[in-house]
Coordinates of C-alpha atoms and ligand atoms in Angstrom, one line a residue:
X122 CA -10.6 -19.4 -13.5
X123 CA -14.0 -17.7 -13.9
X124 CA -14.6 -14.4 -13.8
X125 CA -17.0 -12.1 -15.0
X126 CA -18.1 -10.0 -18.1
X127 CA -19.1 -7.2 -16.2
X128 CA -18.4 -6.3 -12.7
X129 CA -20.8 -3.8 -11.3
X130 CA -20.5 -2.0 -7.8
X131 CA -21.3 -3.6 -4.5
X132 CA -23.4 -1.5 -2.4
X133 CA -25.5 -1.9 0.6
X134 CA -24.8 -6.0 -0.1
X135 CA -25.9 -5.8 -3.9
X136 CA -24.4 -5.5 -7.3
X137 CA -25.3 -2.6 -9.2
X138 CA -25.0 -1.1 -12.1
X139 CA -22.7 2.2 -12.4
X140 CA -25.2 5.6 -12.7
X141 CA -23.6 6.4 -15.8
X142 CA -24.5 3.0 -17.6
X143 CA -20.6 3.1 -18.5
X144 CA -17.4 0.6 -17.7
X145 CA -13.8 0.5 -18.4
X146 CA -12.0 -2.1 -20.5
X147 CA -10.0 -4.3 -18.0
X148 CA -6.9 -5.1 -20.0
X149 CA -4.1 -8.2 -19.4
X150 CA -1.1 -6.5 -19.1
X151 CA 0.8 -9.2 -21.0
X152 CA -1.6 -10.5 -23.1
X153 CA -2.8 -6.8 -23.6
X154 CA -6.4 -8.5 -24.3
X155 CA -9.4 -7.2 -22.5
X156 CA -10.7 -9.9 -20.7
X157 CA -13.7 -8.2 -18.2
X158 CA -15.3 -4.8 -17.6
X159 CA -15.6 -2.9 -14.4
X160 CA -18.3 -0.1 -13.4
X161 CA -17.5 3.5 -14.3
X162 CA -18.4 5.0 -11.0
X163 CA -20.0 8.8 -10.6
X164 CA -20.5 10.9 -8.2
X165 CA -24.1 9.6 -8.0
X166 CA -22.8 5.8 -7.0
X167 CA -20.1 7.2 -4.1
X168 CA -23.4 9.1 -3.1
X169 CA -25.7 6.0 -2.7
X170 CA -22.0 3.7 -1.2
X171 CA -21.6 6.5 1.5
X172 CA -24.9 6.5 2.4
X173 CA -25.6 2.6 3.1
X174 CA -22.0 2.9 4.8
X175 CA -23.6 5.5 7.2
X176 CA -26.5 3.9 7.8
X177 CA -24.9 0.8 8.7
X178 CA -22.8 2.9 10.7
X179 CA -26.0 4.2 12.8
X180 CA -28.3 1.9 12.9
X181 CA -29.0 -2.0 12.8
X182 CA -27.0 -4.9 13.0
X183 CA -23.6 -4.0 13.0
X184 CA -23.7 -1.0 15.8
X185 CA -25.5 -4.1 17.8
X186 CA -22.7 -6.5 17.1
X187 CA -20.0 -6.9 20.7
X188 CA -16.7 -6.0 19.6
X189 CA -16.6 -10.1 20.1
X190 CA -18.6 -10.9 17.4
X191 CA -16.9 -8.5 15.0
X192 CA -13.8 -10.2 15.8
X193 CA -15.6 -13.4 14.9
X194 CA -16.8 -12.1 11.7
X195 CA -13.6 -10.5 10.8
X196 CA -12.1 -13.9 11.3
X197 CA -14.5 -15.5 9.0
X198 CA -13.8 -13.5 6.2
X199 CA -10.3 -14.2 7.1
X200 CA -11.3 -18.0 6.0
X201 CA -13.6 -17.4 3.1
X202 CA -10.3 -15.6 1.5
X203 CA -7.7 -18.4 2.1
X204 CA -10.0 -20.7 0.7
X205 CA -10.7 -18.3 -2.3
X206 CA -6.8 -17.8 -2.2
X207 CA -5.6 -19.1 -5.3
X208 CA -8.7 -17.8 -7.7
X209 CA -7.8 -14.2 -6.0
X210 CA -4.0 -14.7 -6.6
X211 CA -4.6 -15.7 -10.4
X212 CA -7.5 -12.3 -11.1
X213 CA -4.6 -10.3 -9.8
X214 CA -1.9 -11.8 -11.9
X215 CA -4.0 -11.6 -14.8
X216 CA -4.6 -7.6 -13.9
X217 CA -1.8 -6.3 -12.8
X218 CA 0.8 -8.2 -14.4
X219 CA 2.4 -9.5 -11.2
X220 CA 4.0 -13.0 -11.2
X221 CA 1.6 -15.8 -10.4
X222 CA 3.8 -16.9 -7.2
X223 CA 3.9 -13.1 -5.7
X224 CA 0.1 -12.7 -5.8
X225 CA -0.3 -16.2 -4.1
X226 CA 2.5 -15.3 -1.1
X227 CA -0.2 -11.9 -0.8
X228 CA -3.2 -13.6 -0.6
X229 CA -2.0 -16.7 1.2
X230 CA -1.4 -14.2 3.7
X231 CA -3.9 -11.7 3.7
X232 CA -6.0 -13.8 5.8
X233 CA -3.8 -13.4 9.0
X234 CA -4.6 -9.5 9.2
X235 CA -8.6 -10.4 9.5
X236 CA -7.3 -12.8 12.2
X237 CA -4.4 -10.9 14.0
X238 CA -7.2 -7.7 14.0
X239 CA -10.1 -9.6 14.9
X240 CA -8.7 -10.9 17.9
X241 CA -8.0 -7.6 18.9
X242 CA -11.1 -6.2 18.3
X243 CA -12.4 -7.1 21.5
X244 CA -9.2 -5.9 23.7
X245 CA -9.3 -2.1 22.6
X246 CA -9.2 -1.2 26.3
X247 CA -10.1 2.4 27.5
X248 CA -8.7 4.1 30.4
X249 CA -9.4 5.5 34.0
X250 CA -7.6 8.6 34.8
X251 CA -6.2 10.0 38.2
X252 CA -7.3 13.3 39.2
X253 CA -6.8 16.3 40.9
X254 CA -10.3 16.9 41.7
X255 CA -12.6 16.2 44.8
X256 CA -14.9 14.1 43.6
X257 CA -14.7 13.7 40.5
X258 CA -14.3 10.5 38.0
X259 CA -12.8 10.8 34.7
X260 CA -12.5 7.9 32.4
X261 CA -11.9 7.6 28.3
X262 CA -12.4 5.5 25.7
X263 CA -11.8 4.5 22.1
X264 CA -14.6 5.2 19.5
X265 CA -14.7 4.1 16.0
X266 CA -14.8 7.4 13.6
X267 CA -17.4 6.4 10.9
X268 CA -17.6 6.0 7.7
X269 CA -13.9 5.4 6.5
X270 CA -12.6 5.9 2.8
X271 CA -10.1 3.4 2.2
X272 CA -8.5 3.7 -1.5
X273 CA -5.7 1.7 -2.5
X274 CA -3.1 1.5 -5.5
X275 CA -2.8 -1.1 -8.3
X276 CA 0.1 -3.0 -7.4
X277 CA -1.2 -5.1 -4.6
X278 CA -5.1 -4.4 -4.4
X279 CA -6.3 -7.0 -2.3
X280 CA -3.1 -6.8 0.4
X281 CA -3.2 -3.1 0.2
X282 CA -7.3 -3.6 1.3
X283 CA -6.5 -6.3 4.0
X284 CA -3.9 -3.6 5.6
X285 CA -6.7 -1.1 5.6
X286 CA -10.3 -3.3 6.5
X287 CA -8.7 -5.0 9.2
X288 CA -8.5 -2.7 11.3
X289 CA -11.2 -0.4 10.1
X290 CA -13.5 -2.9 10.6
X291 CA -12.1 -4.1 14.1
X292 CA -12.9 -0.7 15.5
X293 CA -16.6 -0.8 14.4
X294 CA -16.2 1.9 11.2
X295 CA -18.3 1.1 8.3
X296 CA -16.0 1.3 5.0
X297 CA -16.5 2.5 1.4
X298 CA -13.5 0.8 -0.5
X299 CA -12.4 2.2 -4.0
X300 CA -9.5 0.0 -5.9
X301 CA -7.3 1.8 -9.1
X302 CA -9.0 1.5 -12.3
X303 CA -5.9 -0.6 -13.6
X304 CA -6.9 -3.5 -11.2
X305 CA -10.5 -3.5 -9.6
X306 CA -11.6 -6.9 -10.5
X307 CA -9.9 -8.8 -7.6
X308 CA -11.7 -6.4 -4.8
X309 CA -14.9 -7.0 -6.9
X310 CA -14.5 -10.3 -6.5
X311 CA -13.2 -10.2 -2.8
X312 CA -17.0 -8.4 -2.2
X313 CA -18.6 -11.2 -3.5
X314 CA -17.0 -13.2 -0.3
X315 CA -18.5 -10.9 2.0
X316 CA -22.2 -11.9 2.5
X317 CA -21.0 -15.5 3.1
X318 CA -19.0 -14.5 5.4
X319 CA -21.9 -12.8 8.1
X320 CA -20.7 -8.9 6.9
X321 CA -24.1 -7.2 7.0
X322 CA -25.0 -5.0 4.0
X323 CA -23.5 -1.7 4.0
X324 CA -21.1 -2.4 5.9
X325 CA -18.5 -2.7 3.3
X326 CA -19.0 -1.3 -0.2
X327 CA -16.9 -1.6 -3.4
X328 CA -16.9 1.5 -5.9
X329 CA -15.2 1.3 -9.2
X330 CA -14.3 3.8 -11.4
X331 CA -11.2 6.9 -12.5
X332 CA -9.7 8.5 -9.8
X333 CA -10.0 12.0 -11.0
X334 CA -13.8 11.3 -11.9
X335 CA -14.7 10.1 -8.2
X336 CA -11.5 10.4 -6.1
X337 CA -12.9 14.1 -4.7
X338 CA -16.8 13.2 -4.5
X339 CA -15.3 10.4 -1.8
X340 CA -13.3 12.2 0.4
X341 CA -14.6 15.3 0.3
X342 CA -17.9 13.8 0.6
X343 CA -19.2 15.2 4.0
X344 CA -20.3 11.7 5.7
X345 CA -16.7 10.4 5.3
X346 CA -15.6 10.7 8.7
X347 CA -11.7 9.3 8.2
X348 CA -9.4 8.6 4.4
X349 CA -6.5 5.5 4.3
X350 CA -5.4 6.0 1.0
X351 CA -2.1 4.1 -0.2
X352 CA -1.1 5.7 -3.4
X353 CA 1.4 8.1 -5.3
X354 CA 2.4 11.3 -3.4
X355 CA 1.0 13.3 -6.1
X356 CA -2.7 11.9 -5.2
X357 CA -1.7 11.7 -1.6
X358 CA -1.5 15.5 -1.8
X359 CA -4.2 16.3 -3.0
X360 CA -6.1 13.9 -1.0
X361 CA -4.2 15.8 2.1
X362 CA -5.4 19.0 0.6
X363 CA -9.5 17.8 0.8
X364 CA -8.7 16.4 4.2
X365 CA -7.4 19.7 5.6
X366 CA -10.5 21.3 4.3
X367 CA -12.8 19.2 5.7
X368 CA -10.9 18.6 9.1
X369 CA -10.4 14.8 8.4
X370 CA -8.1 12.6 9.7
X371 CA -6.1 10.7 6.9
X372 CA -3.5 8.3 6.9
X373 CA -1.2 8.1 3.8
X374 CA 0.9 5.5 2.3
X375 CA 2.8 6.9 -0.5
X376 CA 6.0 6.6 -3.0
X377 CA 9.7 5.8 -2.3
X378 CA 12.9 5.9 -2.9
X379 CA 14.5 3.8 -0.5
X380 CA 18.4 3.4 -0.2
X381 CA 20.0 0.4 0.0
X382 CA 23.6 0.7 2.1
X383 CA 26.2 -1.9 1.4
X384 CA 29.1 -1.6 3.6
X385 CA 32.5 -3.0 2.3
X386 CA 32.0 -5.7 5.6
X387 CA 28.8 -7.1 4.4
X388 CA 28.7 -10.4 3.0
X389 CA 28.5 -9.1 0.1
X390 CA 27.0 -12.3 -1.7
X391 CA 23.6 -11.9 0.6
X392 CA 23.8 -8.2 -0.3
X393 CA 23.7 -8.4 -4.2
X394 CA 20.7 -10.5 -3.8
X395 CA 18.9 -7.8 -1.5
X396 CA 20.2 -5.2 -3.8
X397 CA 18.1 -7.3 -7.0
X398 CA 15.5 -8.0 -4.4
X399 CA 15.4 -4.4 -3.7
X400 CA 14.9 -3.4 -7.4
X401 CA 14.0 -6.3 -8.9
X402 CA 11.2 -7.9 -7.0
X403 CA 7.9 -7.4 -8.7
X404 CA 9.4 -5.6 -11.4
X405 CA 10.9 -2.6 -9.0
X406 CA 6.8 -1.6 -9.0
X407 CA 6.5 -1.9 -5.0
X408 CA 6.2 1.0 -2.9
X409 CA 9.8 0.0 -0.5
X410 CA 11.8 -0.4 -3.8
X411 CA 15.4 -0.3 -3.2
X412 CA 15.9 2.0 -6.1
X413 CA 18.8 4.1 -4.7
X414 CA 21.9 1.2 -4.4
X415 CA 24.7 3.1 -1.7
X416 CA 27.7 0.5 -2.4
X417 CA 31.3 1.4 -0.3
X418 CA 33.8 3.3 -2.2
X419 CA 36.2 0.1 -1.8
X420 CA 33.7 -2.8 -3.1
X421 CA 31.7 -0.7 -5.8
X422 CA 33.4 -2.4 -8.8
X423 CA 33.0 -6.3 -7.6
X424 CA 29.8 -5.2 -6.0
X425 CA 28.2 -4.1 -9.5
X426 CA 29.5 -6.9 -10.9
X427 CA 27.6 -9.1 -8.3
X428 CA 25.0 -7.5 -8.8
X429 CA 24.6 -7.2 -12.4
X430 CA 25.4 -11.0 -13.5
X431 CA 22.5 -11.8 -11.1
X432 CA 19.8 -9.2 -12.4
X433 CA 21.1 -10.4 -16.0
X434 CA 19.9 -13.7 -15.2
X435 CA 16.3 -12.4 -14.5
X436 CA 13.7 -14.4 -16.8
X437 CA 10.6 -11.6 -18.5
X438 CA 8.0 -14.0 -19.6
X439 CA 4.3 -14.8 -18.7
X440 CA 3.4 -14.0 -14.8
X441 CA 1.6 -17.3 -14.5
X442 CA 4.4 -19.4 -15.7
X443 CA 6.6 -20.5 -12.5
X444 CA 10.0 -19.8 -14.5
X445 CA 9.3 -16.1 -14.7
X446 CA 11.4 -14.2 -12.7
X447 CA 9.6 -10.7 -14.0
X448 CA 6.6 -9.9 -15.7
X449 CA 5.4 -6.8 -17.6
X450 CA 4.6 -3.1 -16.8
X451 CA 0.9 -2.9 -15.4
X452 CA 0.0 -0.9 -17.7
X453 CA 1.1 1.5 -20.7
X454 CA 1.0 5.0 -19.0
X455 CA 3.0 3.6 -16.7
X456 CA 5.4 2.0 -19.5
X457 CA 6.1 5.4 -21.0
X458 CA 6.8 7.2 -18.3
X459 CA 9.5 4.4 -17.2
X460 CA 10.8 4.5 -20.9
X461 CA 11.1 7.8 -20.2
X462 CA 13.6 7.9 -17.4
X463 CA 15.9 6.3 -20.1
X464 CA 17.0 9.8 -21.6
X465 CA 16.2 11.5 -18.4
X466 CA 19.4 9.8 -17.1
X467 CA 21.8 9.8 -20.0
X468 CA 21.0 13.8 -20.0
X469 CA 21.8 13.9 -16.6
X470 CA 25.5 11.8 -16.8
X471 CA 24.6 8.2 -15.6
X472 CA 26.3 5.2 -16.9
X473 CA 24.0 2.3 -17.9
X474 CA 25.6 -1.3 -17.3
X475 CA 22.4 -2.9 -17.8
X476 CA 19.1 -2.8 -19.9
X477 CA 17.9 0.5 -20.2
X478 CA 15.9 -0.8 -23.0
X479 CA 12.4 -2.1 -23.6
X480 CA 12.6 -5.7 -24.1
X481 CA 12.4 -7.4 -27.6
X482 CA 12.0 -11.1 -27.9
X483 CA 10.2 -13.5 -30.3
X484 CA 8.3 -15.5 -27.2
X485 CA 6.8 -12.7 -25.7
X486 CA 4.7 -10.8 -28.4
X487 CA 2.5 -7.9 -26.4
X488 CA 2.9 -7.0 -22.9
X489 CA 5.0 -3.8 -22.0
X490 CA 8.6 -5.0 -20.5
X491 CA 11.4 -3.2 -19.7
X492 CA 14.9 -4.7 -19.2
X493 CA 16.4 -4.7 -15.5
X494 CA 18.3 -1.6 -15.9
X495 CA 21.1 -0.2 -13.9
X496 CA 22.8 2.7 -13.9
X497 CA 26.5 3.4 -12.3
X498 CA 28.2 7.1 -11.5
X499 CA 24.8 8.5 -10.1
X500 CA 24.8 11.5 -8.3
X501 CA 22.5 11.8 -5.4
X502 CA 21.2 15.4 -7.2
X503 CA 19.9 13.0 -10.4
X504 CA 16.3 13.0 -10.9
X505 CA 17.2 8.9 -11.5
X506 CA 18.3 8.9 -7.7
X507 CA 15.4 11.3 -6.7
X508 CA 12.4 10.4 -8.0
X509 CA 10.2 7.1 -8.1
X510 CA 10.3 5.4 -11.2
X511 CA 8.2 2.3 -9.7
X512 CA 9.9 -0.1 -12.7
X513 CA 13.0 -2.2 -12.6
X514 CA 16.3 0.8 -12.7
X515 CA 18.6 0.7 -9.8
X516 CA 21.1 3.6 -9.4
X517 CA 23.8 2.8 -8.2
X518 CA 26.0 5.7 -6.1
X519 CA 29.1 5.2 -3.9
X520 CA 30.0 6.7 -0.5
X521 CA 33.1 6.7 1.3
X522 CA 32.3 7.0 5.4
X523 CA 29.3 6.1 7.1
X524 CA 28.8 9.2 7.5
X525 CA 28.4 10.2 3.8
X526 CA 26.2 7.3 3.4
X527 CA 23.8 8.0 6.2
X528 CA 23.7 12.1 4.4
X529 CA 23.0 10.5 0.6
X530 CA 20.5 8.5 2.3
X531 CA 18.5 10.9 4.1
X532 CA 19.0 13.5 1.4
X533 CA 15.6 12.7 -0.4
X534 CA 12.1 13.6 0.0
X535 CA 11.0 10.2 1.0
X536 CA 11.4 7.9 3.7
X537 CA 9.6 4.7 3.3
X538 CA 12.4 2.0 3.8
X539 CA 15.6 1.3 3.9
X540 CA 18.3 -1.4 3.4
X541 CA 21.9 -1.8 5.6
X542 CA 24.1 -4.7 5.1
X543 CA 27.2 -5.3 7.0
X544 CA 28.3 -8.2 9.2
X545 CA 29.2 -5.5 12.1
X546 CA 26.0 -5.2 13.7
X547 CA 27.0 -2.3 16.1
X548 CA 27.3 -0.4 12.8
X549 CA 24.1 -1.7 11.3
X550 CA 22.6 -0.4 14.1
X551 CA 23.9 3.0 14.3
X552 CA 23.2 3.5 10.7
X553 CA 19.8 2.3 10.6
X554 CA 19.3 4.7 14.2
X555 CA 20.1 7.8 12.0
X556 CA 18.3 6.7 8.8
X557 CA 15.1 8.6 8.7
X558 CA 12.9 6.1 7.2
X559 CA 9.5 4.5 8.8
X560 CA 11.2 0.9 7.9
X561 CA 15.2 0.0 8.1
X562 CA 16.1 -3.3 7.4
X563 CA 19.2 -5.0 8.2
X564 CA 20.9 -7.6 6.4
X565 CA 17.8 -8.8 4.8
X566 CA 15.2 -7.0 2.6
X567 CA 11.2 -6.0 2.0
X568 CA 9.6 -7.9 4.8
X569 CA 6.5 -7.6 6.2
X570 CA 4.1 -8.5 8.7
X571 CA 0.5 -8.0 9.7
X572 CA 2.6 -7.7 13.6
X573 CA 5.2 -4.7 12.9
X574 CA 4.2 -1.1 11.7
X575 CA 4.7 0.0 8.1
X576 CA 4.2 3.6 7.1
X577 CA 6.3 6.6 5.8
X578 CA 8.7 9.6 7.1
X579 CA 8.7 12.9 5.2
X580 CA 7.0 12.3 1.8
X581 CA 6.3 9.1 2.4
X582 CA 3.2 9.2 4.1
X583 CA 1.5 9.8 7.9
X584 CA 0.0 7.2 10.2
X585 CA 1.0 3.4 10.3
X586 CA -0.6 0.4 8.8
X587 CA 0.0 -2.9 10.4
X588 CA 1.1 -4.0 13.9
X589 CA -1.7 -3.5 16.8
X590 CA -0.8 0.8 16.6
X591 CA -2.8 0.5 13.5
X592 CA -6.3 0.4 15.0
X593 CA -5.4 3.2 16.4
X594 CA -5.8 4.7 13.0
X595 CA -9.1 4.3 13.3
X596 CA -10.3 5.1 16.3
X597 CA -11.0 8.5 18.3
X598 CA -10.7 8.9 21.8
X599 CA -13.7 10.5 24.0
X600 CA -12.8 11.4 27.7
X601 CA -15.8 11.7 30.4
X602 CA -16.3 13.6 33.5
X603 CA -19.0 12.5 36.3
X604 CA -19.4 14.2 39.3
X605 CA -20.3 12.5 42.4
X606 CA -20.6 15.3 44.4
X607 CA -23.8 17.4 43.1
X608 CA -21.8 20.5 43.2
X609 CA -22.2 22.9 40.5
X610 CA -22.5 26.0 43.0
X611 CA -20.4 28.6 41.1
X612 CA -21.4 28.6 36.8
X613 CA -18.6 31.5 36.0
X614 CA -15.9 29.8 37.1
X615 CA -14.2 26.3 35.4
X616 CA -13.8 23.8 37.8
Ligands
NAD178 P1 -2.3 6.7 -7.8 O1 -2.1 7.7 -6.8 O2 -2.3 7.0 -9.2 O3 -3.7 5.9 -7.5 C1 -4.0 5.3 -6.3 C2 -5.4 5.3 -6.0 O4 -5.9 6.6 -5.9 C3 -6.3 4.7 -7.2 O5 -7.3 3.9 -6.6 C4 -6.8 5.9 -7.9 O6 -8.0 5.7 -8.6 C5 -7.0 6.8 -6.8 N1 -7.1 8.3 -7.1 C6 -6.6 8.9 -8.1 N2 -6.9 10.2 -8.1 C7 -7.6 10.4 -6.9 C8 -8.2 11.5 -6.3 N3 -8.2 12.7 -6.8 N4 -8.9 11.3 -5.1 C9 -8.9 10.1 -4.6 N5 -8.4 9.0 -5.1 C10 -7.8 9.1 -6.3 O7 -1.2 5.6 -7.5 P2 -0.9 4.2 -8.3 O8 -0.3 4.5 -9.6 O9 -2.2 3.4 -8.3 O10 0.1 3.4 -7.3 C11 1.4 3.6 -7.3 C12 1.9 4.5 -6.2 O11 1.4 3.9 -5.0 C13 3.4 4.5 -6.0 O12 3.8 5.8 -5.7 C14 3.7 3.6 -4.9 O13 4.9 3.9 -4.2 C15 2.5 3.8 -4.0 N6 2.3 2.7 -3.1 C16 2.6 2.9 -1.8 C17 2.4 1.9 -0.9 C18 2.7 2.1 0.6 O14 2.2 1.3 1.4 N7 3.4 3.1 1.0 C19 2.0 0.6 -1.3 C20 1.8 0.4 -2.7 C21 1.9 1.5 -3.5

């Protein structure tokens, strides 16, 4: 794979060097070596990346482009990134940490948003209204906002962009696109696709750099018209804070801490592997984590079991090597604070059955892994069963009625997913009806699809990715009034 030494900022369709002259170290989560450099933006770089995004915005050829041909263009860059697929796939593992085999499912399949969006970029239809008055037509339609500020987490950069550009783009906005600082080199090299594939300059621009250095100077900045940001709640906030200043419109993916409901008439084998999907699956760093395991009274014992003997069987190792069922912690803030959660739950009562640990062995040298960890006897009040930890620890409580269940599972601040299992789908259904949680899903586990919403209840976020509501996201609506009468005979009075 080649990548670069230095990856500068891609604005207005060039490369440039960052203002302050400075990068960041990128780091290999498991090899901990640093194997590239990305810019250190400034406030000066956002400056100059808003302002081509404006100015494509306004003027030249992409406000002349037919909704048509954006579609066509958004379709092309759908191409140039399945062919780039597997070179994407391997940046990201070697960034993030990820296994080898869940990057390539992402990017395999980040193509189909440019496709499923560009085809609908041409059927964003307006509307004609009835009305009450004589002579009178009144008609409205969609409008893209602007410049959009699209920033997205570390755990699936280039996915996390496709959810956002797609439909940015398909509504005619201009985009100024800022990865984490813990994985920018796969949207760095994602920009280099662009220009091949017809996106005139300006159009979409990369900045690099620190959150907390450049996070404000973008969405405060006053030619942002709209923020997507998918990111921790704690960002989101403050992100929702600059937003209510300025009078933008924002859409937030943030944290969870979905629970997983096993009912005693589930088949309980499929369950125990949506329970280890649900906790297990990328190392338990995905935003719909199953964290919070809700197992019937009558099953919990054989459940546990079930589920532990499979999440003991998990291989740590090397992301790129196809036997590795998990691979390490992105990156070693993030370690600690995991590591932490360890006293934070014998403190608070819980029983570990599994891990709890950092993981020691003579094959794997560097790289920050933590055991699969689970923890038995939680109480829904626990700060393990309340807040995100983003790493692989289950807690596991136990509920009696569905009625209890459906109360612990609603009793949290978030509401990004949920799990139900039970072979009684008149039950399934009822629960999942009363879950409040923007995704339920029943008898099966973290799916997703360019075609159905995602987004959050309560802490979780606002707006929906995904699905054709999405472009919606992006687009403002402008009504219109013609008179066909030519009478305006009385000014002091609304008509
Ligand atoms: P984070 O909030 O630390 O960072 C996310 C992005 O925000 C990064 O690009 C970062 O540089 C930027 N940022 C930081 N401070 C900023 C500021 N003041 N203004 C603007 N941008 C700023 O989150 P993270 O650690 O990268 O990601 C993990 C979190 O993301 C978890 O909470 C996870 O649940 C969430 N997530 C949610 C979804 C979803 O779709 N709901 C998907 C993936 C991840």
């Amino acid at each position: 794979m080649t990548t670069r030494a230095r990856y500068g900022q891609y604005i207005n369709g060039r490369w440039e060097k960052p203002s302050s002259e400075q990068w960041i170290d990128v780091v290999n989560p498991f090899s901990q070596e640093n194997w590239s450099q990305v810019a250190r933006g400034s406030k000066q770089d956002v400056d100059r990346a808003v302002a081509a995004a404006r100015d494509a915005f306004l003027d030249g050829q992409w406000p002349a482009m037919t909704a048509t041909q954006r579609g066509a263009l958004l379709r092309s860059l759908g191409d140039r990134i399945a062919e780039h697929a597997e070179r994407l796939a391997e940046v990201e593992s070697r960034d993030n940490g990820k296994l080898i085999a869940e990057m390539r499912a992402q990017l395999q399949y980040a193509p189909e948003w440019f496709y499923y969006f560009g085809g609908l970029a041409d059927k964003i239809e307006g509307m004609v209204f009835p009305t009450d008055k004589a002579d009178m037509l009144s008609y409205a339609k969609y409008e893209p906002y602007g410049v959009v500020a699209a920033i997205t987490a570390w755990n699936s950069p280039l996915l996390l962009a496709a959810y956002k550009l797609a439909p940015a783009l398909a509504a005619g906005n201009t985009v100024v696109l800022k990865p984490s600082e813990h994985a920018s080199v796969s949207t760095m090299e994602l920009a280099d696709l662009f220009a091949d594939a017809g996106v005139p300059p300006g159009v979409i621009n990369v900045v690099s750099g620190y959150g907390h250095e450049i996070g404000d100077a973008l969405t405060g900045h006053p030619d942002v018209a709209k923020i997507t940001f998918t990111g921790s709640e704690a960002t989101g906030k403050r992100i929702a804070g600059i937003a209510a200043r300025d009078i933008k419109p924002l859409t937030l993916e943030l944290g969870g801490k979905s629970a997983n409901i096993v009912f005693d008439d589930a088949d309980l084998d499929l369950a125990a592997v949506g329970a280890v999907t649900g906790f297990l699956s990328a190392g338990g760093q995905t935003c719909v984590a199953g964290s919070r395991l809700l197992v019937q009274n009558s099953i919990y014992d054989e459940f546990v079991e079930k589920v532990v003997s499979i999440a003991k069987a998990a291989r740590l190792g090397d992301p790129f090597s196809a036997d590795t069922h998990i691979g390490p912690i992105a990156n070693e803030a993030h370690f600690q604070k995991i590591i932490g959660y360890f006293d934070i739950a014998k403190a608070d009562g819980a029983d570990c059955v599994l891990g709890g640990r950092v993981h020691q062995d003579s094959e794997i040298k560097d790289g920050w892994f933590i055991e699969p960890t689970v923890y038995t006897n939680v109480d829904n009040s626990m700060r393990i069963a309340q807040e995100e930890i983003f790493g692989p620890v289950l807690a596991v409580l136990s509920f009696e009625t569905e009625e209890e269940a459906i109360r612990i599972a609603n009793d949290s601040r978030y509401g990004l997913a949920a799990g139900v299992w039970s072979k009684d789908s008149a039950r399934a259904l009822r629960v999942a009806d009363r879950i409040q949680a923007g995704t339920v899903w029943i008898n099966t586990y973290r799916v997703v699809s360019f075609m159905t919403p995602f987004g959050g209840y309560k802490a979780s976020g606002s707006g929906r990715e995904n699905g054709a509501v999405a472009i919606k996201e992006y687009l403002q609506l402008k009504s219109y009034w013609i008179g066909t009468s030519g009478d305006v005979s009385n000014p002091f009075v609304i008509r």
